[in-house]
GROMACS .gro file of N, CA and C in nm:
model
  447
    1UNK      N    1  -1.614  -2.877  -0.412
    1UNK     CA    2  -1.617  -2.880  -0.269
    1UNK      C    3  -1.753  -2.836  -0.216
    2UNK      N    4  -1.743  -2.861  -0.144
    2UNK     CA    5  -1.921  -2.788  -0.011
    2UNK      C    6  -1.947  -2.649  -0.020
    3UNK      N    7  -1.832  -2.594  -0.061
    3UNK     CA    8  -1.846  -2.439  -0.061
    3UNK      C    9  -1.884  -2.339  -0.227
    4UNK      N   10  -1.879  -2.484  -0.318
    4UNK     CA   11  -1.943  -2.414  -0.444
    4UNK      C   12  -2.048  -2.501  -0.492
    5UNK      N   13  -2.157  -2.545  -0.380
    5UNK     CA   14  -2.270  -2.693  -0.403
    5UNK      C   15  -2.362  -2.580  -0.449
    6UNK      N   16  -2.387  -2.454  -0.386
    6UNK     CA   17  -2.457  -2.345  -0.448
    6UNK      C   18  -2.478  -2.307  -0.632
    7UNK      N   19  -2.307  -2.305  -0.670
    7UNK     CA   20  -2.311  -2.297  -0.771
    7UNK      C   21  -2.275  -2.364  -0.953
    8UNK      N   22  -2.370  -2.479  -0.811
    8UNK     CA   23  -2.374  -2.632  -0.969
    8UNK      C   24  -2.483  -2.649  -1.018
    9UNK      N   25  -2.629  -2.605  -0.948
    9UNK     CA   26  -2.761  -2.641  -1.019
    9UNK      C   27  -2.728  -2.605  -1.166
   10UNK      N   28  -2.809  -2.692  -1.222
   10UNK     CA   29  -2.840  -2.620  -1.406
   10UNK      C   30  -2.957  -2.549  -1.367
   11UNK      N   31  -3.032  -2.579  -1.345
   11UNK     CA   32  -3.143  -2.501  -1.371
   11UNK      C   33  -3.175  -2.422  -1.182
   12UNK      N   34  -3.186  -2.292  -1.195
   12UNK     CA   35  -3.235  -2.201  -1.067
   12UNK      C   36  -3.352  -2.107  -1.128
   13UNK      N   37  -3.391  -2.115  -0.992
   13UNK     CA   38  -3.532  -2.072  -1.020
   13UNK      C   39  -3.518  -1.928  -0.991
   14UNK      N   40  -3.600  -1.848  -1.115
   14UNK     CA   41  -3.609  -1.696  -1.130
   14UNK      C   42  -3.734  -1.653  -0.989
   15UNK      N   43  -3.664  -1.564  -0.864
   15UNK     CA   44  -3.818  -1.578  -0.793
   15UNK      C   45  -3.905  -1.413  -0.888
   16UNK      N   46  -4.001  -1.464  -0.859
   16UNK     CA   47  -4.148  -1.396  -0.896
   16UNK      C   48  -4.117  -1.213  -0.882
   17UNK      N   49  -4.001  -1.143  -0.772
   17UNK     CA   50  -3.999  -1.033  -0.826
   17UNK      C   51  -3.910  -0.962  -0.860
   18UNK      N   52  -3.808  -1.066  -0.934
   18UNK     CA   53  -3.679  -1.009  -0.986
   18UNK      C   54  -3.721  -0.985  -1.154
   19UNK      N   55  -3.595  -0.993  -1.182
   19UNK     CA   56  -3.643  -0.899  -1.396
   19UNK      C   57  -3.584  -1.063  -1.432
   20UNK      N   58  -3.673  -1.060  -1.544
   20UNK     CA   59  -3.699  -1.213  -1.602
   20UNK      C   60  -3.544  -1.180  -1.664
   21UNK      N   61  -3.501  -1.161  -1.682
   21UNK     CA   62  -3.380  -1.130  -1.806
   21UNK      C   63  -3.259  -1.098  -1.709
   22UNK      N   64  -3.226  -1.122  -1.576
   22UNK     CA   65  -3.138  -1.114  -1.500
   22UNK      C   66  -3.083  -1.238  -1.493
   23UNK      N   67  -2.976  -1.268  -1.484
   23UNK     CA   68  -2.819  -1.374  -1.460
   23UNK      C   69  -2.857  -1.415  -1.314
   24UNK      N   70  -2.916  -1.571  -1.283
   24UNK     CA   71  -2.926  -1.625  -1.139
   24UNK      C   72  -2.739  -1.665  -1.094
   25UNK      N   73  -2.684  -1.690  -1.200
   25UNK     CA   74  -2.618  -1.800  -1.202
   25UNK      C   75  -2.491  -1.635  -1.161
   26UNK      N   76  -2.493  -1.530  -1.172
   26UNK     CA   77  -2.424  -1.410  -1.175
   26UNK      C   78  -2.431  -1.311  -1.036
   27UNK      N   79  -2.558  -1.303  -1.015
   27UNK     CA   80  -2.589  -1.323  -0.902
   27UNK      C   81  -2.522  -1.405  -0.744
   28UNK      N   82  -2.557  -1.521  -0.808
   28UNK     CA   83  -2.470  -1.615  -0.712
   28UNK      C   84  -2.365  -1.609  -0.691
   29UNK      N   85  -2.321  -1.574  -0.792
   29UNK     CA   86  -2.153  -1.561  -0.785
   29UNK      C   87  -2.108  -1.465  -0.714
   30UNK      N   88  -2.162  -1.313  -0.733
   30UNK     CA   89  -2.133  -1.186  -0.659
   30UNK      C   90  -2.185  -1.177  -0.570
   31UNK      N   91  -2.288  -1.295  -0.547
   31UNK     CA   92  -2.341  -1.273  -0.368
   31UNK      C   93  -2.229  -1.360  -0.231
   32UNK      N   94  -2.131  -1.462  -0.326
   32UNK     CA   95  -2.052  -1.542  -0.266
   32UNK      C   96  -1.941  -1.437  -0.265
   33UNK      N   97  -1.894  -1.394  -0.358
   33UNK     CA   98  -1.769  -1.277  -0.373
   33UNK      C   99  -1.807  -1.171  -0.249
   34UNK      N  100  -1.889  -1.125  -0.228
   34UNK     CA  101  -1.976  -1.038  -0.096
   34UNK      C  102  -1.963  -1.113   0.048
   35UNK      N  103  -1.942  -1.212   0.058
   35UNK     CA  104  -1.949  -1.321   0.159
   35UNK      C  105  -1.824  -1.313   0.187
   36UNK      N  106  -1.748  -1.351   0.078
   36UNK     CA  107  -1.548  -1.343   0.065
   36UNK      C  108  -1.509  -1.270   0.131
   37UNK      N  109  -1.553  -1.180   0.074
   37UNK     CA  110  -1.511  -1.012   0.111
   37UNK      C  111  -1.535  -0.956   0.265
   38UNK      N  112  -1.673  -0.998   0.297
   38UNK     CA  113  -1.708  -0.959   0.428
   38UNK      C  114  -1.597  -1.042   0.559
   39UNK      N  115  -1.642  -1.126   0.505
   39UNK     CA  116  -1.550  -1.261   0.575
   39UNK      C  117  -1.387  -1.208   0.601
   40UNK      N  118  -1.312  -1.165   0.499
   40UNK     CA  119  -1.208  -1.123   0.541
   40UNK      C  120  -1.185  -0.979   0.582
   41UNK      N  121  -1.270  -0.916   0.560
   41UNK     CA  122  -1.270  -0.781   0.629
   41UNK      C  123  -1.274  -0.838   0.795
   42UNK      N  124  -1.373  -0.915   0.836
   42UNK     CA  125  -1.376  -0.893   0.969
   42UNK      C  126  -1.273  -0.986   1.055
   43UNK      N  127  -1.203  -1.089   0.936
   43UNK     CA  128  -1.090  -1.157   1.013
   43UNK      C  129  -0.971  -1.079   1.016
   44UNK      N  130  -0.959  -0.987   0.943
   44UNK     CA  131  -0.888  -0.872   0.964
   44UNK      C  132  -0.864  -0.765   1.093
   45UNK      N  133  -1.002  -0.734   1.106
   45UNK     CA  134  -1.089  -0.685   1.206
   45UNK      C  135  -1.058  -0.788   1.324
   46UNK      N  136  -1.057  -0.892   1.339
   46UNK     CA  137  -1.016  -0.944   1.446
   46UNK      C  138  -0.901  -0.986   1.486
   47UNK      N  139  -0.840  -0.994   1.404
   47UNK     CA  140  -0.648  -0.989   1.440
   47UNK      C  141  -0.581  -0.841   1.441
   48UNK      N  142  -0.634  -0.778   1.421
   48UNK     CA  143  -0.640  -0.640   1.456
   48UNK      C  144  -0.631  -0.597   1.618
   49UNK      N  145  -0.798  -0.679   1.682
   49UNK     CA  146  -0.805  -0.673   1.835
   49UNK      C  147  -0.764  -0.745   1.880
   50UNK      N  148  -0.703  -0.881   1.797
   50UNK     CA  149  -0.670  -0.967   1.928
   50UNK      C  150  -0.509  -0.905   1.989
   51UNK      N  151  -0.428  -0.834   1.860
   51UNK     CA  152  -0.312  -0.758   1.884
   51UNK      C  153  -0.335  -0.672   1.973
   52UNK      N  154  -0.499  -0.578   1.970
   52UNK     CA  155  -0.450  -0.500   2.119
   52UNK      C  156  -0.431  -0.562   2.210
   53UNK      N  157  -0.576  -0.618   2.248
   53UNK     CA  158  -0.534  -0.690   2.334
   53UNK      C  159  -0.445  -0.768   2.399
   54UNK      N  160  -0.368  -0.798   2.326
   54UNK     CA  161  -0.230  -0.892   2.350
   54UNK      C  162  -0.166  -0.751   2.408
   55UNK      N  163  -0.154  -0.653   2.381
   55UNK     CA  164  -0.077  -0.517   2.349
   55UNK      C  165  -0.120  -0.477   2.493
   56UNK      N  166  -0.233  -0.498   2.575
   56UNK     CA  167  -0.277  -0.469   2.677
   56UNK      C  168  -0.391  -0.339   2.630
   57UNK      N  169  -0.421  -0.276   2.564
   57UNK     CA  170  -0.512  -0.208   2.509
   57UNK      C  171  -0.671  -0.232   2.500
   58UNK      N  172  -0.744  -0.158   2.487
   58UNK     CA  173  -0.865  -0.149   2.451
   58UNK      C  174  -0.889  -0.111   2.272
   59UNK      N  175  -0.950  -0.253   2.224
   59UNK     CA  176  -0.939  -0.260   2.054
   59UNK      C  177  -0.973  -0.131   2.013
   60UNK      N  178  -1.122  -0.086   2.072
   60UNK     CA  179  -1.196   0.035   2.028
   60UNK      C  180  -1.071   0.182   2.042
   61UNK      N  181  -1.008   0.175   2.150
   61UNK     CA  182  -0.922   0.299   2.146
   61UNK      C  183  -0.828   0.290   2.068
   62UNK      N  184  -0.769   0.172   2.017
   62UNK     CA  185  -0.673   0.161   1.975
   62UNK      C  186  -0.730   0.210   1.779
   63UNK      N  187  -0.836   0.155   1.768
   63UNK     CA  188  -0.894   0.212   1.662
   63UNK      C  189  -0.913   0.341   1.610
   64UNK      N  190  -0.956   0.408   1.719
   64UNK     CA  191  -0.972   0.570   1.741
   64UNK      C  192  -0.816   0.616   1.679
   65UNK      N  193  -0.725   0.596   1.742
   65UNK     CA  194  -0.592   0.671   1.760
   65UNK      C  195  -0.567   0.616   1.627
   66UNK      N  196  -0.578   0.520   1.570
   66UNK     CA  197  -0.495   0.513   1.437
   66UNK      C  198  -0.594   0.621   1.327
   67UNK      N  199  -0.729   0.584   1.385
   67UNK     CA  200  -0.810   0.719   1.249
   67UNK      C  201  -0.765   0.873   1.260
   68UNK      N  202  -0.774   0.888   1.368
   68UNK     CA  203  -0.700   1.034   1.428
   68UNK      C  204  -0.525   1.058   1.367
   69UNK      N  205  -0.468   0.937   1.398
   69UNK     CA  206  -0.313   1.029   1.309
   69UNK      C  207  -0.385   0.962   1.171
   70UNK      N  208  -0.458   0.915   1.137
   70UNK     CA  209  -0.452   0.860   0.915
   70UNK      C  210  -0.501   1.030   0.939
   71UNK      N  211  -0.634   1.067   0.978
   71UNK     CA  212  -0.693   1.214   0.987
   71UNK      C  213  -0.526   1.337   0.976
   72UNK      N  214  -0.483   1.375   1.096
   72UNK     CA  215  -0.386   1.414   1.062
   72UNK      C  216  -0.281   1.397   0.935
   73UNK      N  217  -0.248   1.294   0.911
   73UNK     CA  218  -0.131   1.249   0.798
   73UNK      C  219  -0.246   1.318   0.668
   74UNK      N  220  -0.328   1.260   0.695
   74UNK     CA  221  -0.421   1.326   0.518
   74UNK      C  222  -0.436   1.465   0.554
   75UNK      N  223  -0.444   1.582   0.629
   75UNK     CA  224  -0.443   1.700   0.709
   75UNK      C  225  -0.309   1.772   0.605
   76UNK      N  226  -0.237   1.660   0.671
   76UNK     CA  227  -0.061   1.784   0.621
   76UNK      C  228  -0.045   1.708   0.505
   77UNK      N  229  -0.135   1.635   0.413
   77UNK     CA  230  -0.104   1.619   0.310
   77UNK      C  231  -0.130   1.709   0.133
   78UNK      N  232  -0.189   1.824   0.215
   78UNK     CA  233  -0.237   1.952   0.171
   78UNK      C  234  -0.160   2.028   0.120
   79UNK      N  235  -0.144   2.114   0.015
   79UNK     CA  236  -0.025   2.226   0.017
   79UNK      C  237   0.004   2.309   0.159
   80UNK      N  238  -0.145   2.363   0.206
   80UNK     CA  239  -0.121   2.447   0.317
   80UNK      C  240  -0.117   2.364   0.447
   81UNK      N  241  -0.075   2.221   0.449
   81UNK     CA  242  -0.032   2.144   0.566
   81UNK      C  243  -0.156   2.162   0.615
   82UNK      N  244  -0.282   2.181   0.568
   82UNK     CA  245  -0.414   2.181   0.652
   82UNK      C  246  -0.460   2.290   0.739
   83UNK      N  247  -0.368   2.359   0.683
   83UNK     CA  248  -0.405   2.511   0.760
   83UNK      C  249  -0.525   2.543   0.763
   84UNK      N  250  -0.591   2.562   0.654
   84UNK     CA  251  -0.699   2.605   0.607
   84UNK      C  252  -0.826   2.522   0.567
   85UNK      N  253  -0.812   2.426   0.638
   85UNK     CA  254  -0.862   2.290   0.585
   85UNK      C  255  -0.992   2.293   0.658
   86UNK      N  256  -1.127   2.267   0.678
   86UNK     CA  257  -1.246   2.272   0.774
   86UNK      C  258  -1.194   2.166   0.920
   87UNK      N  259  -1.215   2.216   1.058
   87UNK     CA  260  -1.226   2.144   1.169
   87UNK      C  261  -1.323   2.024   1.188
   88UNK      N  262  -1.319   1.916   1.208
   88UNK     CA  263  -1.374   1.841   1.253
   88UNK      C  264  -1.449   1.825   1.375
   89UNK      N  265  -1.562   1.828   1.390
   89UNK     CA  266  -1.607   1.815   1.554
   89UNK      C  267  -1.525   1.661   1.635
   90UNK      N  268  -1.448   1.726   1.768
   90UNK     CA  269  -1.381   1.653   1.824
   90UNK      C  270  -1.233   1.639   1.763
   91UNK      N  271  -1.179   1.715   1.664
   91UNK     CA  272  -1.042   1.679   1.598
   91UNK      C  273  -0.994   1.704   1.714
   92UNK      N  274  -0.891   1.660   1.692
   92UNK     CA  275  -0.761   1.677   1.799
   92UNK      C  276  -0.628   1.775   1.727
   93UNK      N  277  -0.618   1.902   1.805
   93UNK     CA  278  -0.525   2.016   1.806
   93UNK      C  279  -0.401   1.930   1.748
   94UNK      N  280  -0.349   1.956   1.610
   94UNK     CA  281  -0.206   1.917   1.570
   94UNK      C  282  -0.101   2.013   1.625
   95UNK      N  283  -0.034   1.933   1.707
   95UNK     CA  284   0.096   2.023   1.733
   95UNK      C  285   0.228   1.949   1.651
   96UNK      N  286   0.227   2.104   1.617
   96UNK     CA  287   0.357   2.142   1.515
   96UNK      C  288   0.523   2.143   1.575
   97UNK      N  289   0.607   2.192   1.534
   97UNK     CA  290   0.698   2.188   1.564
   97UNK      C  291   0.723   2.376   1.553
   98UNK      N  292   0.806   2.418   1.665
   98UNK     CA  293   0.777   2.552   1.702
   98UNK      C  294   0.943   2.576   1.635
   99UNK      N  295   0.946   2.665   1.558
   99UNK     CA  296   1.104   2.681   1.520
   99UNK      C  297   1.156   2.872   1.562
  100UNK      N  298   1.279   2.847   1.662
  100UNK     CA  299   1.295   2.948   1.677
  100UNK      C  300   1.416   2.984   1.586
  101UNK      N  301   1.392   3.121   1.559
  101UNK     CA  302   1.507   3.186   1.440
  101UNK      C  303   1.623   3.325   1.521
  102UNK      N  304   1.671   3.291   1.480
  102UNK     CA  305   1.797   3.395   1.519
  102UNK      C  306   1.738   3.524   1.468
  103UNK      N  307   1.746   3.649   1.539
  103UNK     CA  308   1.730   3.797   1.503
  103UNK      C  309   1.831   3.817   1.344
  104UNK      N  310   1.763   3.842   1.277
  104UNK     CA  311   1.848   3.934   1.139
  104UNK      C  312   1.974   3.999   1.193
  105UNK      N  313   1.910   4.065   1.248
  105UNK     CA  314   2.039   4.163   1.297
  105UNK      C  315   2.120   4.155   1.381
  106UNK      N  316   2.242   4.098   1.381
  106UNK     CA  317   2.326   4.080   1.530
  106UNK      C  318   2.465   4.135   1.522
  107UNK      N  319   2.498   4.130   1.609
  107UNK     CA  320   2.657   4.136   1.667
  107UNK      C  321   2.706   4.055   1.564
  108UNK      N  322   2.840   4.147   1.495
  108UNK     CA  323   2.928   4.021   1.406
  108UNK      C  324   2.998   3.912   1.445
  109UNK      N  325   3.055   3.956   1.607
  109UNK     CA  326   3.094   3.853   1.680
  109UNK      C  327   3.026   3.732   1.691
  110UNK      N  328   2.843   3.779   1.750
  110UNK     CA  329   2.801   3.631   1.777
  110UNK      C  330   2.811   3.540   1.644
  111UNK      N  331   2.802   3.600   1.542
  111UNK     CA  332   2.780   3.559   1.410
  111UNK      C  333   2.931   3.456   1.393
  112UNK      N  334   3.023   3.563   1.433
  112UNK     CA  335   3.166   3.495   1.381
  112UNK      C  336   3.195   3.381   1.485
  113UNK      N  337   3.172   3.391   1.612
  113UNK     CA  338   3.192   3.257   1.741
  113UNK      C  339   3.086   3.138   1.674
  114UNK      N  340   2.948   3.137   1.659
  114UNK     CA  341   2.891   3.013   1.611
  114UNK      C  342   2.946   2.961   1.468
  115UNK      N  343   2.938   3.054   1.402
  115UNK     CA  344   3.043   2.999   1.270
  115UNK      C  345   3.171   2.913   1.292
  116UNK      N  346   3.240   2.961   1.400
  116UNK     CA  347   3.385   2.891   1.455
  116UNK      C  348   3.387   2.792   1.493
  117UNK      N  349   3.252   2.798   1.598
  117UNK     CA  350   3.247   2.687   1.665
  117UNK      C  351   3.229   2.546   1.569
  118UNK      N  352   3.080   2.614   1.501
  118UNK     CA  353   3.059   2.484   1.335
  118UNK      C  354   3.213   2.428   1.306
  119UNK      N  355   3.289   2.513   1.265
  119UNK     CA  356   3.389   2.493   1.187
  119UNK      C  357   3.486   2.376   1.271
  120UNK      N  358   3.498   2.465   1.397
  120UNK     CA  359   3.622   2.353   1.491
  120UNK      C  360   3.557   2.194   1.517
  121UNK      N  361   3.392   2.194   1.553
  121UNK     CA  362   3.360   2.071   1.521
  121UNK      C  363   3.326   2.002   1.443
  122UNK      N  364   3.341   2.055   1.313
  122UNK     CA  365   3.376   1.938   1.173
  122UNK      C  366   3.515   1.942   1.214
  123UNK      N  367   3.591   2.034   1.241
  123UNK     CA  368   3.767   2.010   1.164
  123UNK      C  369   3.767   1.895   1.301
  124UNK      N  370   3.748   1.899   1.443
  124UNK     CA  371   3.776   1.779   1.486
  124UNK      C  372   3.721   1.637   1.492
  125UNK      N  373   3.622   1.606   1.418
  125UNK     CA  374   3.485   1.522   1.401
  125UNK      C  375   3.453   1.482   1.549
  126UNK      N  376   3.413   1.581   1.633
  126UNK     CA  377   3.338   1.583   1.801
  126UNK      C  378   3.195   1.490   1.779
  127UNK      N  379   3.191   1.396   1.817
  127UNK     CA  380   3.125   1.305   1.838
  127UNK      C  381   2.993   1.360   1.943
  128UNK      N  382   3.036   1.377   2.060
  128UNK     CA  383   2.970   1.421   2.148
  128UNK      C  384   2.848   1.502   2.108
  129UNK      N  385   2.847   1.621   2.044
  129UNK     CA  386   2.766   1.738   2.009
  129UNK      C  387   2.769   1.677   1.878
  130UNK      N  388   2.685   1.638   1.775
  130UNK     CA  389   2.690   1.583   1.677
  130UNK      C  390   2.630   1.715   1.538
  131UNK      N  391   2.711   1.701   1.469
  131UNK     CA  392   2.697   1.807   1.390
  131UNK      C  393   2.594   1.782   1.243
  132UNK      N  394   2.567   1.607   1.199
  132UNK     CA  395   2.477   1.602   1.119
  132UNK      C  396   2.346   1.580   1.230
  133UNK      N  397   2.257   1.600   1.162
  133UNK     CA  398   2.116   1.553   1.250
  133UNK      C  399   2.063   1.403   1.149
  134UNK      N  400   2.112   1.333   1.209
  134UNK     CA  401   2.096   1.178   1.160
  134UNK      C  402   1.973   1.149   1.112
  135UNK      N  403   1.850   1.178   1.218
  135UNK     CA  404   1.690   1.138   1.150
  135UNK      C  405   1.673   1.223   1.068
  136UNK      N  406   1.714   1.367   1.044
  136UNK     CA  407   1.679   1.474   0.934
  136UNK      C  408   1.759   1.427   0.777
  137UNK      N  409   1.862   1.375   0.807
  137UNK     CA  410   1.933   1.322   0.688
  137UNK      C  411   1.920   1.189   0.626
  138UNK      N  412   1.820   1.115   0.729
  138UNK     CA  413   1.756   0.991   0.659
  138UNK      C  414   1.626   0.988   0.610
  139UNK      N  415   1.573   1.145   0.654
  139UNK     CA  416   1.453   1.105   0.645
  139UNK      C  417   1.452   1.173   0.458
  140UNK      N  418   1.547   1.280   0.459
  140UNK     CA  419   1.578   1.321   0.327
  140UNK      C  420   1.646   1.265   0.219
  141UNK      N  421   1.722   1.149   0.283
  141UNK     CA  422   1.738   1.037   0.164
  141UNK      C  423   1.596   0.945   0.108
  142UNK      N  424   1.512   0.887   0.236
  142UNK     CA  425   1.372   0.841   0.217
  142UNK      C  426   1.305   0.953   0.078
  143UNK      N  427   1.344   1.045   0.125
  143UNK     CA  428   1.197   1.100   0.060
  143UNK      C  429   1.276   1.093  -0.126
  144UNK      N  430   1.457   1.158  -0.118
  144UNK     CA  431   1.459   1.130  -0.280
  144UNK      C  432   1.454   0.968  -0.345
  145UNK      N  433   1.447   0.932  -0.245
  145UNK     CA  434   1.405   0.754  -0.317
  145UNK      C  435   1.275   0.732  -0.350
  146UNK      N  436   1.198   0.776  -0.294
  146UNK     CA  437   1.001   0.765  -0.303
  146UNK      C  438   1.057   0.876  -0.404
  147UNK      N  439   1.054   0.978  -0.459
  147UNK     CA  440   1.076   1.106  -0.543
  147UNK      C  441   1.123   1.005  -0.709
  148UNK      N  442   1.236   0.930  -0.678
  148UNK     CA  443   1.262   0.885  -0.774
  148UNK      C  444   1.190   0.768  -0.868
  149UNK      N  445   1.077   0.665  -0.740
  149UNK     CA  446   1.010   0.623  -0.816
  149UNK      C  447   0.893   0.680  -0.891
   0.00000   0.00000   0.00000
């Protein structure tokens, strides 16, 4: 085809300040593979923006925000969730999830009424107030399936 007329000559000419003992014909090849490559990086790159845009967005912001959470996601991919990890000039503050805990020490009552309560809404399966947490229990099946491969 038209697109490998480059790489049919027999004979190519060595220019004057390359190494006599270098591959023209190797060359060519990895300078077209470079071409490939570029070529689909940026058609990538452009169905990329034409989605913001369609999306109503600005491509460039929309770019930003996906490096910023990959930044984050590689952050808490740390033992110490990135605690300790160096700041970035311009990072953006990760907010966490704030967990409040019951005092150690309480009243046996309050202890024995929330226990009851647990109990009466399994024994009646209350729909309303839902007693599994659905995204917490899928997200812990997800993870022993990735675990198992």
């Amino acid at each position: 085809g038209v697109n490998n007329d480059d790489q049919k000559p027999w004979l190519i000419e060595v220019p004057g300040n390359a190494d006599v003992n270098a591959d023209m014909y190797q060359e060519r090849r990895d300078e077209k593979k470079e071409r490939i490559e570029k070529n689909t990086r940026r058609m990538t790159r452009n169905a990329e923006e034409r989605m913001a845009v369609e999306r109503g967005l600005n491509p460039r912001d929309m770019r930003k925000r996906e490096l910023q959470n990959a930044l984050v996601m590689s952050k808490g991919s740390t033992a110490s969730m990135g605690k300790f990890d160096e700041k970035l000039k311009g990072e953006p503050k990760v907010k966490g999830l704030k967990r409040k805990f019951d005092p150690l020490v309480a009243a046996a009552g309050t202890e024995k009424s929330k226990n009851m309560d647990i109990l009466n809404r399994v024994a009646k399966g209350d729909s309303s107030e839902t007693v599994v947490n659905a995204r917490k229990a899928q997200r812990a099946l997800n993870n022993a399936k990735r675990n198992k491969k």
